[in-house]
N, CA and C atoms as an extended XYZ file, in Angstrom:
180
Properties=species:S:1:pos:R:3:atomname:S:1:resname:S:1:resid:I:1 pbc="F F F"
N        15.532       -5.829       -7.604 N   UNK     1
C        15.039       -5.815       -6.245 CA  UNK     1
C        14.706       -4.391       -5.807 C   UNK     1
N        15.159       -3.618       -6.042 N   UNK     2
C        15.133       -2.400       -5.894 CA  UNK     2
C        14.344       -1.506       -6.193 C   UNK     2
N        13.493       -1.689       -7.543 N   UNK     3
C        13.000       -1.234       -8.502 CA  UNK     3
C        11.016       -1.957       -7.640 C   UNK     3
N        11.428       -3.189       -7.253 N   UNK     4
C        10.477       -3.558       -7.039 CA  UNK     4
C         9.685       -3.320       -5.548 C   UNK     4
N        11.198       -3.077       -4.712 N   UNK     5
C        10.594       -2.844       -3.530 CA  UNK     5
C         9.999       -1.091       -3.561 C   UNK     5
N        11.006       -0.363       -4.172 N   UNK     6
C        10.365        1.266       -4.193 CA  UNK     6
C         8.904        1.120       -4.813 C   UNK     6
N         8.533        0.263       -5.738 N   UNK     7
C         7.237        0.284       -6.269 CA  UNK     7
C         6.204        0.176       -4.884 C   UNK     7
N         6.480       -1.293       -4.470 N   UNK     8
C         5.644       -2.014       -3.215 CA  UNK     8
C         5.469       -0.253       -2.060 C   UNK     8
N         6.526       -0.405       -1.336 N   UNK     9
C         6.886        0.664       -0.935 CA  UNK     9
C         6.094        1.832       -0.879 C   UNK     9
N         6.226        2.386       -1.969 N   UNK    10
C         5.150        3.435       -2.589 CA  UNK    10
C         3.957        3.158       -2.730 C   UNK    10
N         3.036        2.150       -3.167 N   UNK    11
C         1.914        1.645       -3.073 CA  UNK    11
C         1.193        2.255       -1.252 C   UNK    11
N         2.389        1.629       -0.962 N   UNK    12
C         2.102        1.522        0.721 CA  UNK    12
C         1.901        2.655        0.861 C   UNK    12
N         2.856        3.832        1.067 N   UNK    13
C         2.751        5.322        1.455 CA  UNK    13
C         1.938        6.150        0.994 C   UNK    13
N         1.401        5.673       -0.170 N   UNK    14
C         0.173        6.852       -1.300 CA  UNK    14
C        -1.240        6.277       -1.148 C   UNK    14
N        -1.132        4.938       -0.734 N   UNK    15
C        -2.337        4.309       -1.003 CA  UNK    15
C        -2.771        3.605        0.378 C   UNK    15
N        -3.957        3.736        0.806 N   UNK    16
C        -4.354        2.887        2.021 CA  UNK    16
C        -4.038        1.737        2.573 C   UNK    16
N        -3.790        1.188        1.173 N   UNK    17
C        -3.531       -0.569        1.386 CA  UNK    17
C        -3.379       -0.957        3.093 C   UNK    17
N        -2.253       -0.687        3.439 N   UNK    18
C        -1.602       -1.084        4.652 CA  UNK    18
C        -2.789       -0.891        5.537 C   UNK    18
N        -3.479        0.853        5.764 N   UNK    19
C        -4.337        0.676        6.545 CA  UNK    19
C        -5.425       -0.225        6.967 C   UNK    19
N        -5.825       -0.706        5.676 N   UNK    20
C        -7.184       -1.498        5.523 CA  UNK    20
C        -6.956       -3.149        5.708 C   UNK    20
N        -5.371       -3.232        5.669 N   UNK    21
C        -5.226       -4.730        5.944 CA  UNK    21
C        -5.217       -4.358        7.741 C   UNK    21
N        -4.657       -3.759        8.317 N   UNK    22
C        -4.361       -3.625        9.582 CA  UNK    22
C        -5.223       -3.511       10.296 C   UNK    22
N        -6.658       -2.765        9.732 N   UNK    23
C        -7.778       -2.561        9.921 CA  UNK    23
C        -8.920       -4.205       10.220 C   UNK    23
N        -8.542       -5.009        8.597 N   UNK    24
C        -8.998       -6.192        8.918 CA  UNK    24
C        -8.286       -6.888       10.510 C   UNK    24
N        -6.905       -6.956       10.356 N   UNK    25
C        -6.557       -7.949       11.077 CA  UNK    25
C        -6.455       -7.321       12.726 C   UNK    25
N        -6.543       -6.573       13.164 N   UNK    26
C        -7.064       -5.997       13.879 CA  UNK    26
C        -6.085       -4.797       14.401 C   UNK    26
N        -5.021       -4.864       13.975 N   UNK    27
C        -4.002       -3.673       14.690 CA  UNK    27
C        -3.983       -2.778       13.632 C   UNK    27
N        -5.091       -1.715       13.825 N   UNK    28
C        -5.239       -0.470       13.483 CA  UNK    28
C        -4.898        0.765       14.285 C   UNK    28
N        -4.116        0.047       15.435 N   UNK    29
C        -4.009        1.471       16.701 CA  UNK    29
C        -2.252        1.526       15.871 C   UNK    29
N        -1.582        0.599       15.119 N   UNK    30
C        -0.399        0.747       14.633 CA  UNK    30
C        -0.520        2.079       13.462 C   UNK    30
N        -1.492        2.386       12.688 N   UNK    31
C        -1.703        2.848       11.733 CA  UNK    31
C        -0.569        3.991       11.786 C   UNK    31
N        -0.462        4.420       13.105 N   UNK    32
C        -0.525        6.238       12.961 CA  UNK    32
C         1.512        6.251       13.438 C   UNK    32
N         2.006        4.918       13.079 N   UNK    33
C         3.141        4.698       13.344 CA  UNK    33
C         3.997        4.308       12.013 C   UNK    33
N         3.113        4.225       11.290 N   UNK    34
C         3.708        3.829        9.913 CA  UNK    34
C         4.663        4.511        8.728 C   UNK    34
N         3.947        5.738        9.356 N   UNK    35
C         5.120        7.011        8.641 CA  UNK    35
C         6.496        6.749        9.069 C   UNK    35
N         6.725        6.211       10.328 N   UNK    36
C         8.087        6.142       10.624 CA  UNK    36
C         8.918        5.464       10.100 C   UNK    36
N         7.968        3.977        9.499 N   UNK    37
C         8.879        3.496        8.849 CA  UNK    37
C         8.730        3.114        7.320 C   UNK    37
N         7.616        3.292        6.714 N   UNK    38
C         7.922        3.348        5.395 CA  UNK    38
C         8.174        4.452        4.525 C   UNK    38
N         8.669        5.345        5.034 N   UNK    39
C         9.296        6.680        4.340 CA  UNK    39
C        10.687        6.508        4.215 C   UNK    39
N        11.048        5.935        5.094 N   UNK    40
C        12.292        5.182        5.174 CA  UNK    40
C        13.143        4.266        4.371 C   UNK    40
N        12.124        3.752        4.452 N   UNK    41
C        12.003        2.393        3.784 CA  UNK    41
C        11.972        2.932        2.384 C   UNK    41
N        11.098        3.560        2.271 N   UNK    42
C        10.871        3.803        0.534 CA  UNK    42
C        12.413        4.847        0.074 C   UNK    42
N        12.908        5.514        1.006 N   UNK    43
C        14.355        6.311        0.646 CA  UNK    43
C        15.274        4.956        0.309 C   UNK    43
N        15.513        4.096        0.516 N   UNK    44
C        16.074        3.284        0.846 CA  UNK    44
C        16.575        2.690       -0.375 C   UNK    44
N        14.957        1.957       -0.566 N   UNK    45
C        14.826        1.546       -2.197 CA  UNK    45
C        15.142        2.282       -3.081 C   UNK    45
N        14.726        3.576       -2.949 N   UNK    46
C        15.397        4.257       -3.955 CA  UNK    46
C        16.553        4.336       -3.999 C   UNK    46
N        17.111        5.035       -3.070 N   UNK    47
C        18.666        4.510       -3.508 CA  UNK    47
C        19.326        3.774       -3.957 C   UNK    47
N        18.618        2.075       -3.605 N   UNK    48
C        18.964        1.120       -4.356 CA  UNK    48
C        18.760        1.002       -5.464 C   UNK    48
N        17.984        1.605       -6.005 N   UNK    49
C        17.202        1.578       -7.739 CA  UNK    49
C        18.363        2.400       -7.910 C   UNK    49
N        18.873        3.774       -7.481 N   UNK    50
C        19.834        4.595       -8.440 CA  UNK    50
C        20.854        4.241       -8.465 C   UNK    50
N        21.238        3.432       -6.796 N   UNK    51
C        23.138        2.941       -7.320 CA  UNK    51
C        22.963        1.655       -8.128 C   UNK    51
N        22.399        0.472       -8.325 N   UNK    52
C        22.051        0.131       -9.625 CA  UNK    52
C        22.152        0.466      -11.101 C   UNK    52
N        21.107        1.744      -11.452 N   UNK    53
C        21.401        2.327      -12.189 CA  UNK    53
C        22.320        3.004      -12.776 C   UNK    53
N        22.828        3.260      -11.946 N   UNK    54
C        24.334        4.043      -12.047 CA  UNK    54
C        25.361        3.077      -12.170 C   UNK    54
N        25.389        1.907      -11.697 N   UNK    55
C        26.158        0.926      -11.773 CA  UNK    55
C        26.286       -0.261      -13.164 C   UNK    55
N        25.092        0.063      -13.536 N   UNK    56
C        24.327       -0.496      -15.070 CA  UNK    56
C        25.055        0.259      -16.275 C   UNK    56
N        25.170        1.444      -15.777 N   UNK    57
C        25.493        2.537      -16.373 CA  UNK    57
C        26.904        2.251      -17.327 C   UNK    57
N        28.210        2.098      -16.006 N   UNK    58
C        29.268        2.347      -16.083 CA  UNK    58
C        29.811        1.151      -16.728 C   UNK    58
N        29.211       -0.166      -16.507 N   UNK    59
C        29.431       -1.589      -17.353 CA  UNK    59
C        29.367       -1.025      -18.696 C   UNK    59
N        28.196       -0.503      -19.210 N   UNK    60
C        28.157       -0.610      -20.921 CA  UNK    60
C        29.014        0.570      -21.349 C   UNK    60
């Protein structure tokens, strides 16, 4: 889950995507609010990907 949301996540923050859907559907005045929360969001996931990892770790 983790692994997958930092991917999604990241897509979002590097790549327009988000803009151009928001753009279609019409709330593009949101655009310039988005930093707030998927930077966040993407710390997040990551963390979850590393305590995972780290947790993967200590089993084997």
């Amino acid at each position: 889950m983790g692994i997958i949301g930092t991917v999604i996540i990241a897509l979002c923050c590097f790549t327009p995507i988000l803009v151009v859907l928001f753009g279609i559907v019409g709330l593009s005045a949101l655009v310039g609010y988005l930093d707030y929360v998927l930077f966040p969001a993407l710390a997040v996931f990551i963390l979850i990907t590393i305590y995972a990892v780290i947790r993967r770790a200590r089993k084997t």
